[in-house]
């Protein structure tokens, strides 16, 4: 065992609120806004410097589809974000199925929504400890610019993506072994390209026939040093800029800063190679350059916090309805291959195609997947809710995180208001309240 030290110190309880949300990604933001609009006193804290998590700091370039062809699935909070986004928009939609994200616009919209709802917002505040007594969280502690401080709340919400609050509070979790875990991607911002020339030249992602050939040549001549056949692509996200969701860092542990640091360094090394590759090979990119990369590494998979129910592949395949359903979603299982081989890319494509939902189809999302075992006053939302690997690979995308975030916020406000735990609230009342704000479910 490594050496350790014992530190005992007084930590001021600087805030006492109804609902404390840690993590301002799409899930945490939806939760905070919805809870505050119900009249709860809400504090939202984030280790980083902006709202949006992966969708802004991580520079994820595209919003995945929101519709099943009939219904708008992340209705309520998700509709509001998209309406605001398209109103200011140089947001370029494609095939009616997704929207290219401009991170700066998204940050402004999220901050407007948060401040408009009366959420107290704190950046530069990283979770440092969770104080639990008999399965109830008393306070969460943050390391901030001004030192350590604690937050007492009736209900806590884990929006960290990695389930850090829940895991540190003693909730069980699952995590795929690192040799099988989805790779991370350092997303990138590109400028100086000619979009018309690019479009005229064809499309260039792993789904198109031109890219495999170009990649194979670059692997052979060594200009791309990692033989990674899974090339997701570059997407236009304004008149002037494009977002890259390219390169993979394999075996990254999103719960360990040493592994994350290696992933970031590897991501930037690979992006340099791909900048040259695009300039040399891709129409419209001869003068392009990468002007920024994500300030957070794009971690697709880490902890899945075990809740009162684990939503699984069978539920997905049967498009199951639930009595405690709080939303529905339909994105296919997008499990990025854990190794960069051609065979794994083919397997990925097969799984993606085979899990695509038909017109008007979706699977139900039960409330219980947000109630972590062993902890009474905590809800999870976003990427870390209780699912198996397949459902995780669907529900982890931004619209899915809005859906669980919205429900977590409503449930937390109801629990705080009635002095109950989230497990004790009336779930049919929760569903009725969610319907009032526009949520879609059966
Ligand atoms: C490379 C990549 C590409 C993707 N592509 C798409 C796509 O094209 N379309 C799509 O819809 N989705 C995409 N996704 C999925 C989606 O972006 C994420 O899964 C989603 O943002 C997760 O939302 P979240 O709310 O759970 O948390 P996150 O977005 O991960 O945000 C978590 C927030 O919590 C904060 N935080 C974390 N730990 C702590 C702590 N200890 N203390 C305080 N704060 C903390 C972080 O700073 C962050 O702001 C992609 C994801 C990745 C990684």
GROMACS .gro file of C-alpha atoms and ligand atoms in nm:
model
  495
    1UNK     CA    1   0.000   0.000   0.000
    2UNK     CA    2   0.131   0.348  -0.084
    3UNK     CA    3   0.200   0.598   0.191
    4UNK     CA    4  -0.088   0.819   0.296
    5UNK     CA    5  -0.146   1.123   0.511
    6UNK     CA    6  -0.442   1.215   0.730
    7UNK     CA    7  -0.580   1.565   0.678
    8UNK     CA    8  -0.837   1.698   0.924
    9UNK     CA    9  -0.977   2.042   0.863
   10UNK     CA   10  -1.291   2.247   0.896
   11UNK     CA   11  -1.476   2.298   0.570
   12UNK     CA   12  -1.737   2.576   0.565
   13UNK     CA   13  -2.090   2.480   0.452
   14UNK     CA   14  -2.120   2.772   0.215
   15UNK     CA   15  -2.454   2.678   0.057
   16UNK     CA   16  -2.770   2.511   0.185
   17UNK     CA   17  -3.008   2.444  -0.102
   18UNK     CA   18  -3.299   2.222  -0.204
   19UNK     CA   19  -3.120   2.064  -0.498
   20UNK     CA   20  -2.746   2.044  -0.564
   21UNK     CA   21  -2.645   1.941  -0.916
   22UNK     CA   22  -2.281   1.849  -0.981
   23UNK     CA   23  -2.181   1.863  -1.348
   24UNK     CA   24  -2.314   2.110  -1.605
   25UNK     CA   25  -2.333   1.881  -1.908
   26UNK     CA   26  -2.658   1.844  -2.107
   27UNK     CA   27  -2.802   1.621  -1.831
   28UNK     CA   28  -2.707   1.843  -1.536
   29UNK     CA   29  -2.823   2.161  -1.709
   30UNK     CA   30  -3.165   2.014  -1.795
   31UNK     CA   31  -3.199   1.893  -1.436
   32UNK     CA   32  -3.102   2.229  -1.284
   33UNK     CA   33  -3.330   2.437  -1.509
   34UNK     CA   34  -3.633   2.212  -1.462
   35UNK     CA   35  -3.590   2.188  -1.083
   36UNK     CA   36  -3.548   2.566  -1.048
   37UNK     CA   37  -3.858   2.632  -1.260
   38UNK     CA   38  -4.055   2.421  -1.012
   39UNK     CA   39  -3.950   2.665  -0.740
   40UNK     CA   40  -3.660   2.470  -0.591
   41UNK     CA   41  -3.349   2.653  -0.476
   42UNK     CA   42  -3.086   2.503  -0.706
   43UNK     CA   43  -2.708   2.520  -0.713
   44UNK     CA   44  -2.523   2.385  -1.019
   45UNK     CA   45  -2.147   2.331  -0.989
   46UNK     CA   46  -1.891   2.237  -1.249
   47UNK     CA   47  -1.517   2.175  -1.240
   48UNK     CA   48  -1.477   2.346  -1.576
   49UNK     CA   49  -1.550   2.695  -1.710
   50UNK     CA   50  -1.863   2.667  -1.922
   51UNK     CA   51  -2.197   2.493  -1.946
   52UNK     CA   52  -2.243   2.198  -2.183
   53UNK     CA   53  -1.976   1.943  -2.089
   54UNK     CA   54  -1.890   1.734  -2.393
   55UNK     CA   55  -2.129   1.933  -2.612
   56UNK     CA   56  -1.922   2.253  -2.568
   57UNK     CA   57  -1.593   2.197  -2.383
   58UNK     CA   58  -1.559   1.857  -2.549
   59UNK     CA   59  -1.630   2.016  -2.891
   60UNK     CA   60  -1.873   1.741  -2.998
   61UNK     CA   61  -1.978   1.868  -3.342
   62UNK     CA   62  -2.325   1.719  -3.397
   63UNK     CA   63  -2.651   1.683  -3.208
   64UNK     CA   64  -2.789   1.335  -3.263
   65UNK     CA   65  -3.145   1.292  -3.391
   66UNK     CA   66  -3.437   1.401  -3.178
   67UNK     CA   67  -3.723   1.250  -3.375
   68UNK     CA   68  -3.849   0.898  -3.444
   69UNK     CA   69  -4.016   1.030  -3.757
   70UNK     CA   70  -4.343   1.088  -3.573
   71UNK     CA   71  -4.262   1.214  -3.224
   72UNK     CA   72  -4.012   1.468  -3.093
   73UNK     CA   73  -3.840   1.255  -2.829
   74UNK     CA   74  -3.652   1.502  -2.601
   75UNK     CA   75  -3.961   1.722  -2.590
   76UNK     CA   76  -3.985   1.985  -2.318
   77UNK     CA   77  -3.633   2.099  -2.234
   78UNK     CA   78  -3.478   1.961  -2.554
   79UNK     CA   79  -3.730   2.140  -2.775
   80UNK     CA   80  -3.656   2.467  -2.598
   81UNK     CA   81  -3.282   2.438  -2.657
   82UNK     CA   82  -3.325   2.349  -3.022
   83UNK     CA   83  -3.576   2.628  -3.085
   84UNK     CA   84  -3.338   2.882  -2.932
   85UNK     CA   85  -3.050   2.733  -3.126
   86UNK     CA   86  -3.220   2.737  -3.463
   87UNK     CA   87  -3.348   3.091  -3.396
   88UNK     CA   88  -2.992   3.230  -3.372
   89UNK     CA   89  -2.877   2.986  -3.618
   90UNK     CA   90  -2.601   2.944  -3.841
   91UNK     CA   91  -2.670   2.589  -3.722
   92UNK     CA   92  -2.674   2.367  -4.027
   93UNK     CA   93  -2.925   2.082  -4.008
   94UNK     CA   94  -2.881   1.770  -4.215
   95UNK     CA   95  -3.144   1.521  -4.337
   96UNK     CA   96  -3.385   1.651  -4.076
   97UNK     CA   97  -3.208   1.414  -3.843
   98UNK     CA   98  -2.948   1.615  -3.663
   99UNK     CA   99  -2.800   1.959  -3.609
  100UNK     CA  100  -2.439   2.066  -3.631
  101UNK     CA  101  -2.335   2.231  -3.308
  102UNK     CA  102  -2.177   2.571  -3.268
  103UNK     CA  103  -2.032   2.548  -2.917
  104UNK     CA  104  -2.023   2.922  -2.854
  105UNK     CA  105  -2.391   2.962  -2.936
  106UNK     CA  106  -2.478   2.663  -2.723
  107UNK     CA  107  -2.290   2.805  -2.422
  108UNK     CA  108  -2.488   3.130  -2.446
  109UNK     CA  109  -2.820   2.947  -2.474
  110UNK     CA  110  -2.744   2.724  -2.178
  111UNK     CA  111  -2.635   3.019  -1.964
  112UNK     CA  112  -2.948   3.216  -2.061
  113UNK     CA  113  -3.164   2.919  -1.964
  114UNK     CA  114  -2.984   2.868  -1.633
  115UNK     CA  115  -2.982   3.231  -1.526
  116UNK     CA  116  -3.340   3.277  -1.653
  117UNK     CA  117  -3.458   2.989  -1.435
  118UNK     CA  118  -3.278   3.133  -1.130
  119UNK     CA  119  -3.018   2.858  -1.097
  120UNK     CA  120  -2.710   2.960  -0.899
  121UNK     CA  121  -2.415   2.862  -1.112
  122UNK     CA  122  -2.057   2.798  -1.002
  123UNK     CA  123  -1.766   2.708  -1.227
  124UNK     CA  124  -1.412   2.625  -1.106
  125UNK     CA  125  -1.564   2.388  -0.847
  126UNK     CA  126  -1.450   2.025  -0.863
  127UNK     CA  127  -1.607   1.762  -0.642
  128UNK     CA  128  -1.352   1.674  -0.373
  129UNK     CA  129  -1.551   1.456  -0.131
  130UNK     CA  130  -1.898   1.328  -0.050
  131UNK     CA  131  -2.009   1.315   0.313
  132UNK     CA  132  -2.251   1.024   0.356
  133UNK     CA  133  -2.429   0.905   0.672
  134UNK     CA  134  -2.627   0.582   0.660
  135UNK     CA  135  -2.683   0.603   0.287
  136UNK     CA  136  -2.786   0.969   0.288
  137UNK     CA  137  -2.560   1.237   0.143
  138UNK     CA  138  -2.527   1.519   0.396
  139UNK     CA  139  -2.290   1.742   0.200
  140UNK     CA  140  -2.079   1.740  -0.112
  141UNK     CA  141  -1.740   1.912  -0.088
  142UNK     CA  142  -1.569   2.107  -0.369
  143UNK     CA  143  -1.213   2.217  -0.431
  144UNK     CA  144  -1.242   2.566  -0.578
  145UNK     CA  145  -1.039   2.878  -0.649
  146UNK     CA  146  -1.103   2.998  -0.293
  147UNK     CA  147  -1.034   2.666  -0.120
  148UNK     CA  148  -1.264   2.390   0.001
  149UNK     CA  149  -1.633   2.447   0.067
  150UNK     CA  150  -1.933   2.222   0.127
  151UNK     CA  151  -2.290   2.221  -0.002
  152UNK     CA  152  -2.580   2.082   0.202
  153UNK     CA  153  -2.892   1.987   0.008
  154UNK     CA  154  -3.210   1.788   0.042
  155UNK     CA  155  -3.150   1.617  -0.290
  156UNK     CA  156  -2.830   1.574  -0.492
  157UNK     CA  157  -2.807   1.510  -0.866
  158UNK     CA  158  -2.506   1.351  -1.033
  159UNK     CA  159  -2.451   1.511  -1.374
  160UNK     CA  160  -2.078   1.440  -1.395
  161UNK     CA  161  -2.111   1.194  -1.684
  162UNK     CA  162  -1.875   0.964  -1.494
  163UNK     CA  163  -2.108   0.905  -1.198
  164UNK     CA  164  -1.847   1.043  -0.958
  165UNK     CA  165  -2.091   1.169  -0.692
  166UNK     CA  166  -2.275   0.836  -0.691
  167UNK     CA  167  -1.961   0.621  -0.686
  168UNK     CA  168  -1.806   0.827  -0.405
  169UNK     CA  169  -2.135   0.806  -0.212
  170UNK     CA  170  -2.110   0.426  -0.223
  171UNK     CA  171  -2.342   0.337  -0.512
  172UNK     CA  172  -2.242   0.025  -0.706
  173UNK     CA  173  -2.145   0.066  -1.071
  174UNK     CA  174  -2.030  -0.120  -1.378
  175UNK     CA  175  -1.750  -0.019  -1.607
  176UNK     CA  176  -1.633  -0.203  -1.918
  177UNK     CA  177  -1.273  -0.335  -1.884
  178UNK     CA  178  -1.026  -0.095  -2.044
  179UNK     CA  179  -0.929  -0.333  -2.323
  180UNK     CA  180  -1.294  -0.339  -2.435
  181UNK     CA  181  -1.403   0.014  -2.343
  182UNK     CA  182  -1.506   0.257  -2.619
  183UNK     CA  183  -1.214   0.479  -2.723
  184UNK     CA  184  -1.209   0.850  -2.643
  185UNK     CA  185  -1.185   1.123  -2.907
  186UNK     CA  186  -1.032   1.467  -2.884
  187UNK     CA  187  -1.276   1.664  -3.100
  188UNK     CA  188  -1.139   1.958  -3.298
  189UNK     CA  189  -1.233   2.292  -3.453
  190UNK     CA  190  -1.120   2.356  -3.811
  191UNK     CA  191  -1.105   2.677  -4.012
  192UNK     CA  192  -0.988   2.784  -4.356
  193UNK     CA  193  -1.156   2.517  -4.565
  194UNK     CA  194  -1.368   2.548  -4.880
  195UNK     CA  195  -1.695   2.380  -4.796
  196UNK     CA  196  -1.832   2.388  -5.151
  197UNK     CA  197  -1.523   2.209  -5.279
  198UNK     CA  198  -1.551   1.952  -5.001
  199UNK     CA  199  -1.917   1.882  -5.079
  200UNK     CA  200  -1.849   1.866  -5.449
  201UNK     CA  201  -1.570   1.615  -5.385
  202UNK     CA  202  -1.799   1.370  -5.203
  203UNK     CA  203  -1.838   1.277  -4.839
  204UNK     CA  204  -1.554   1.150  -4.629
  205UNK     CA  205  -1.633   0.934  -4.328
  206UNK     CA  206  -1.593   0.565  -4.254
  207UNK     CA  207  -1.929   0.509  -4.424
  208UNK     CA  208  -1.810   0.637  -4.759
  209UNK     CA  209  -1.609   0.444  -5.010
  210UNK     CA  210  -1.337   0.702  -5.068
  211UNK     CA  211  -1.206   0.730  -4.715
  212UNK     CA  212  -1.093   0.369  -4.651
  213UNK     CA  213  -0.870   0.383  -4.957
  214UNK     CA  214  -0.714   0.717  -4.859
  215UNK     CA  215  -0.662   0.599  -4.503
  216UNK     CA  216  -0.506   0.273  -4.617
  217UNK     CA  217  -0.252   0.465  -4.828
  218UNK     CA  218  -0.165   0.692  -4.534
  219UNK     CA  219  -0.124   0.394  -4.298
  220UNK     CA  220   0.105   0.235  -4.552
  221UNK     CA  221   0.328   0.537  -4.605
  222UNK     CA  222   0.337   0.602  -4.228
  223UNK     CA  223   0.188   0.953  -4.241
  224UNK     CA  224  -0.088   0.825  -4.013
  225UNK     CA  225   0.091   0.634  -3.740
  226UNK     CA  226  -0.207   0.445  -3.593
  227UNK     CA  227  -0.395   0.210  -3.823
  228UNK     CA  228  -0.743   0.322  -3.713
  229UNK     CA  229  -1.008   0.232  -3.971
  230UNK     CA  230  -1.295   0.399  -3.783
  231UNK     CA  231  -1.310   0.754  -3.916
  232UNK     CA  232  -1.623   0.931  -3.802
  233UNK     CA  233  -1.576   1.256  -3.994
  234UNK     CA  234  -1.571   1.635  -4.002
  235UNK     CA  235  -1.892   1.837  -3.993
  236UNK     CA  236  -1.961   2.197  -4.082
  237UNK     CA  237  -2.079   2.395  -3.781
  238UNK     CA  238  -2.082   2.754  -3.906
  239UNK     CA  239  -2.008   2.950  -4.221
  240UNK     CA  240  -1.645   2.959  -4.122
  241UNK     CA  241  -1.574   2.653  -3.915
  242UNK     CA  242  -1.608   2.277  -3.904
  243UNK     CA  243  -1.599   2.032  -3.615
  244UNK     CA  244  -1.390   1.718  -3.628
  245UNK     CA  245  -1.495   1.398  -3.455
  246UNK     CA  246  -1.185   1.212  -3.568
  247UNK     CA  247  -0.905   1.005  -3.412
  248UNK     CA  248  -0.939   0.764  -3.121
  249UNK     CA  249  -0.738   0.722  -2.801
  250UNK     CA  250  -0.784   0.360  -2.696
  251UNK     CA  251  -0.814   0.215  -2.344
  252UNK     CA  252  -0.867   0.552  -2.172
  253UNK     CA  253  -1.000   0.539  -1.814
  254UNK     CA  254  -1.225   0.846  -1.779
  255UNK     CA  255  -1.213   0.817  -1.401
  256UNK     CA  256  -0.834   0.855  -1.380
  257UNK     CA  257  -0.655   1.182  -1.454
  258UNK     CA  258  -0.333   0.999  -1.549
  259UNK     CA  259  -0.511   0.806  -1.820
  260UNK     CA  260  -0.705   1.116  -1.931
  261UNK     CA  261  -0.382   1.314  -1.961
  262UNK     CA  262  -0.228   1.042  -2.179
  263UNK     CA  263  -0.546   1.046  -2.391
  264UNK     CA  264  -0.526   1.423  -2.443
  265UNK     CA  265  -0.159   1.414  -2.540
  266UNK     CA  266  -0.225   1.125  -2.779
  267UNK     CA  267  -0.528   1.309  -2.923
  268UNK     CA  268  -0.327   1.621  -2.999
  269UNK     CA  269  -0.044   1.414  -3.150
  270UNK     CA  270  -0.289   1.237  -3.380
  271UNK     CA  271  -0.469   1.558  -3.478
  272UNK     CA  272  -0.141   1.699  -3.609
  273UNK     CA  273  -0.114   1.397  -3.840
  274UNK     CA  274  -0.477   1.427  -3.953
  275UNK     CA  275  -0.439   1.798  -4.024
  276UNK     CA  276  -0.166   1.709  -4.275
  277UNK     CA  277  -0.370   1.416  -4.407
  278UNK     CA  278  -0.674   1.634  -4.473
  279UNK     CA  279  -0.468   1.911  -4.633
  280UNK     CA  280  -0.306   1.663  -4.867
  281UNK     CA  281  -0.601   1.440  -4.954
  282UNK     CA  282  -0.939   1.598  -4.895
  283UNK     CA  283  -1.096   1.843  -5.142
  284UNK     CA  284  -1.146   2.189  -4.992
  285UNK     CA  285  -0.899   2.131  -4.706
  286UNK     CA  286  -0.570   2.227  -4.871
  287UNK     CA  287  -0.551   2.551  -4.666
  288UNK     CA  288  -0.741   2.430  -4.363
  289UNK     CA  289  -0.603   2.431  -4.011
  290UNK     CA  290  -0.708   2.308  -3.671
  291UNK     CA  291  -0.756   2.620  -3.460
  292UNK     CA  292  -0.861   2.446  -3.138
  293UNK     CA  293  -0.920   2.110  -2.977
  294UNK     CA  294  -1.155   2.020  -2.693
  295UNK     CA  295  -1.060   2.143  -2.348
  296UNK     CA  296  -1.212   1.817  -2.222
  297UNK     CA  297  -1.117   1.482  -2.373
  298UNK     CA  298  -1.423   1.321  -2.532
  299UNK     CA  299  -1.487   1.023  -2.307
  300UNK     CA  300  -1.767   0.807  -2.442
  301UNK     CA  301  -1.781   0.544  -2.172
  302UNK     CA  302  -1.692   0.519  -1.803
  303UNK     CA  303  -1.908   0.429  -1.499
  304UNK     CA  304  -2.268   0.315  -1.537
  305UNK     CA  305  -2.420   0.362  -1.191
  306UNK     CA  306  -2.638   0.068  -1.090
  307UNK     CA  307  -2.989   0.181  -1.008
  308UNK     CA  308  -3.316   0.019  -0.903
  309UNK     CA  309  -3.353  -0.101  -1.263
  310UNK     CA  310  -3.093  -0.152  -1.536
  311UNK     CA  311  -3.229  -0.072  -1.881
  312UNK     CA  312  -3.103  -0.342  -2.116
  313UNK     CA  313  -3.075  -0.466  -2.471
  314UNK     CA  314  -3.391  -0.678  -2.444
  315UNK     CA  315  -3.590  -0.369  -2.341
  316UNK     CA  316  -3.438  -0.182  -2.635
  317UNK     CA  317  -3.513  -0.460  -2.884
  318UNK     CA  318  -3.874  -0.503  -2.768
  319UNK     CA  319  -3.929  -0.121  -2.765
  320UNK     CA  320  -4.059  -0.180  -2.414
  321UNK     CA  321  -4.307   0.046  -2.232
  322UNK     CA  322  -4.273   0.098  -1.856
  323UNK     CA  323  -4.526   0.199  -1.591
  324UNK     CA  324  -4.268   0.447  -1.456
  325UNK     CA  325  -4.159   0.569  -1.798
  326UNK     CA  326  -4.030   0.930  -1.806
  327UNK     CA  327  -3.916   0.951  -2.168
  328UNK     CA  328  -3.839   0.752  -2.481
  329UNK     CA  329  -3.542   0.738  -2.714
  330UNK     CA  330  -3.434   0.563  -3.031
  331UNK     CA  331  -3.069   0.622  -3.129
  332UNK     CA  332  -2.892   0.297  -3.234
  333UNK     CA  333  -2.622   0.134  -3.018
  334UNK     CA  334  -2.313   0.328  -3.128
  335UNK     CA  335  -2.035   0.126  -2.965
  336UNK     CA  336  -1.714   0.267  -3.109
  337UNK     CA  337  -1.476  -0.027  -3.166
  338UNK     CA  338  -1.231  -0.074  -2.878
  339UNK     CA  339  -0.958  -0.166  -3.125
  340UNK     CA  340  -0.895   0.006  -3.459
  341UNK     CA  341  -0.913  -0.297  -3.691
  342UNK     CA  342  -1.115  -0.320  -4.012
  343UNK     CA  343  -1.304  -0.623  -3.872
  344UNK     CA  344  -1.412  -0.427  -3.564
  345UNK     CA  345  -1.528  -0.136  -3.777
  346UNK     CA  346  -1.742  -0.376  -3.981
  347UNK     CA  347  -1.887  -0.518  -3.657
  348UNK     CA  348  -1.963  -0.164  -3.538
  349UNK     CA  349  -2.148  -0.087  -3.860
  350UNK     CA  350  -2.345  -0.412  -3.836
  351UNK     CA  351  -2.452  -0.345  -3.476
  352UNK     CA  352  -2.540   0.016  -3.556
  353UNK     CA  353  -2.757  -0.089  -3.850
  354UNK     CA  354  -2.921  -0.378  -3.665
  355UNK     CA  355  -3.023  -0.160  -3.370
  356UNK     CA  356  -3.176   0.119  -3.580
  357UNK     CA  357  -3.538   0.185  -3.482
  358UNK     CA  358  -3.808   0.204  -3.748
  359UNK     CA  359  -4.047   0.490  -3.819
  360UNK     CA  360  -4.230   0.590  -3.499
  361UNK     CA  361  -4.033   0.339  -3.287
  362UNK     CA  362  -3.852   0.406  -2.961
  363UNK     CA  363  -3.780   0.237  -2.627
  364UNK     CA  364  -3.914   0.351  -2.289
  365UNK     CA  365  -3.688   0.499  -2.020
  366UNK     CA  366  -3.799   0.406  -1.667
  367UNK     CA  367  -3.752   0.644  -1.375
  368UNK     CA  368  -3.580   0.372  -1.170
  369UNK     CA  369  -3.260   0.388  -1.382
  370UNK     CA  370  -3.189   0.725  -1.217
  371UNK     CA  371  -3.214   0.596  -0.858
  372UNK     CA  372  -2.869   0.469  -0.753
  373UNK     CA  373  -2.870   0.169  -0.518
  374UNK     CA  374  -2.747   0.228  -0.159
  375UNK     CA  375  -2.803   0.605  -0.160
  376UNK     CA  376  -3.137   0.761  -0.058
  377UNK     CA  377  -3.121   1.126  -0.168
  378UNK     CA  378  -2.939   1.107  -0.501
  379UNK     CA  379  -3.048   1.096  -0.865
  380UNK     CA  380  -2.828   1.035  -1.167
  381UNK     CA  381  -2.882   1.178  -1.515
  382UNK     CA  382  -2.697   1.186  -1.847
  383UNK     CA  383  -2.435   0.934  -1.946
  384UNK     CA  384  -2.402   0.752  -1.612
  385UNK     CA  385  -2.762   0.627  -1.561
  386UNK     CA  386  -2.826   0.257  -1.499
  387UNK     CA  387  -2.808   0.077  -1.835
  388UNK     CA  388  -2.626  -0.211  -1.993
  389UNK     CA  389  -2.358  -0.136  -2.251
  390UNK     CA  390  -2.597  -0.144  -2.545
  391UNK     CA  391  -2.852   0.099  -2.408
  392UNK     CA  392  -2.569   0.317  -2.278
  393UNK     CA  393  -2.435   0.342  -2.632
  394UNK     CA  394  -2.773   0.481  -2.740
  395UNK     CA  395  -2.890   0.692  -2.447
  396UNK     CA  396  -2.547   0.859  -2.389
  397UNK     CA  397  -2.597   1.107  -2.675
  398UNK     CA  398  -2.710   1.463  -2.604
  399UNK     CA  399  -3.089   1.426  -2.658
  400UNK     CA  400  -3.089   1.119  -2.432
  401UNK     CA  401  -2.908   1.319  -2.161
  402UNK     CA  402  -3.165   1.601  -2.187
  403UNK     CA  403  -3.444   1.345  -2.134
  404UNK     CA  404  -3.299   1.193  -1.816
  405UNK     CA  405  -3.184   1.535  -1.693
  406UNK     CA  406  -3.531   1.683  -1.729
  407UNK     CA  407  -3.686   1.394  -1.534
  408UNK     CA  408  -3.418   1.407  -1.262
  409UNK     CA  409  -3.478   1.780  -1.212
  410UNK     CA  410  -3.855   1.738  -1.184
  411UNK     CA  411  -3.820   1.444  -0.943
  412UNK     CA  412  -3.565   1.629  -0.728
  413UNK     CA  413  -3.790   1.935  -0.699
  414UNK     CA  414  -4.086   1.716  -0.600
  415UNK     CA  415  -3.879   1.527  -0.344
  416UNK     CA  416  -3.734   1.844  -0.191
  417UNK     CA  417  -4.073   2.011  -0.176
  418UNK     CA  418  -4.243   1.714  -0.006
  419UNK     CA  419  -3.950   1.630   0.226
  420UNK     CA  420  -3.939   1.283   0.069
  421UNK     CA  421  -3.657   1.095  -0.099
  422UNK     CA  422  -3.664   1.057  -0.478
  423UNK     CA  423  -3.758   0.689  -0.424
  424UNK     CA  424  -4.063   0.790  -0.220
  425UNK     CA  425  -4.225   1.040  -0.455
  426UNK     CA  426  -4.544   0.954  -0.643
  427UNK     CA  427  -4.417   0.842  -0.982
  428UNK     CA  428  -4.752   0.891  -1.156
  429UNK     CA  429  -4.750   1.250  -1.029
  430UNK     CA  430  -4.394   1.285  -1.161
  431UNK     CA  431  -4.516   1.167  -1.502
  432UNK     CA  432  -4.808   1.409  -1.492
  433UNK     CA  433  -4.575   1.697  -1.403
  434UNK     CA  434  -4.337   1.602  -1.682
  435UNK     CA  435  -4.622   1.591  -1.934
  436UNK     CA  436  -4.717   1.944  -1.829
  437UNK     CA  437  -4.374   2.070  -1.938
  438UNK     CA  438  -4.397   1.881  -2.266
  439UNK     CA  439  -4.213   1.554  -2.203
  440UNK     CA  440  -4.290   1.272  -2.445
  441UNK     CA  441  -4.350   0.913  -2.328
  442UNK     CA  442  -4.618   0.640  -2.347
  443LIG     C1  443  -1.613   1.212  -2.871
  443LIG     C2  444  -1.759   1.217  -2.848
  443LIG     C3  445  -1.843   1.238  -2.955
  443LIG     C4  446  -1.980   1.247  -2.934
  443LIG     N1  447  -2.061   1.273  -3.040
  443LIG     C5  448  -2.191   1.300  -3.017
  443LIG     C6  449  -2.272   1.347  -3.122
  443LIG     O1  450  -2.228   1.358  -3.237
  443LIG     N2  451  -2.401   1.380  -3.093
  443LIG     C7  452  -2.454   1.365  -2.968
  443LIG     O2  453  -2.572   1.398  -2.949
  443LIG     N3  454  -2.378   1.317  -2.867
  443LIG     C8  455  -2.248   1.287  -2.888
  443LIG     N4  456  -2.169   1.244  -2.786
  443LIG     C9  457  -2.228   1.214  -2.655
  443LIG    C10  458  -2.251   1.332  -2.565
  443LIG     O3  459  -2.180   1.446  -2.601
  443LIG    C11  460  -2.219   1.300  -2.418
  443LIG     O4  461  -2.241   1.166  -2.388
  443LIG    C12  462  -2.302   1.389  -2.331
  443LIG     O5  463  -2.256   1.522  -2.342
  443LIG    C13  464  -2.299   1.345  -2.187
  443LIG     O6  465  -2.372   1.438  -2.113
  443LIG     P1  466  -2.365   1.442  -1.955
  443LIG     O7  467  -2.459   1.548  -1.913
  443LIG     O8  468  -2.382   1.307  -1.899
  443LIG     O9  469  -2.216   1.484  -1.916
  443LIG     P2  470  -2.097   1.558  -1.989
  443LIG    O10  471  -2.133   1.620  -2.117
  443LIG    O11  472  -1.985   1.459  -1.986
  443LIG    O12  473  -2.067   1.676  -1.885
  443LIG    C14  474  -2.026   1.648  -1.754
  443LIG    C15  475  -1.993   1.778  -1.685
  443LIG    O13  476  -1.959   1.747  -1.550
  443LIG    C16  477  -1.839   1.815  -1.512
  443LIG     N5  478  -1.770   1.731  -1.415
  443LIG    C17  479  -1.722   1.606  -1.434
  443LIG     N6  480  -1.665   1.562  -1.321
  443LIG    C18  481  -1.680   1.660  -1.229
  443LIG    C19  482  -1.640   1.672  -1.094
  443LIG     N7  483  -1.573   1.573  -1.031
  443LIG     N8  484  -1.670   1.786  -1.027
  443LIG    C20  485  -1.738   1.888  -1.090
  443LIG     N9  486  -1.777   1.880  -1.221
  443LIG    C21  487  -1.748   1.768  -1.288
  443LIG    C22  488  -1.761   1.830  -1.642
  443LIG    O14  489  -1.674   1.942  -1.634
  443LIG    C23  490  -1.874   1.850  -1.745
  443LIG    O15  491  -1.905   1.986  -1.764
  443LIG    C24  492  -2.032   1.231  -2.804
  443LIG    C25  493  -1.947   1.210  -2.697
  443LIG    C26  494  -1.812   1.202  -2.718
  443LIG    C27  495  -1.724   1.181  -2.601
   0.00000   0.00000   0.00000
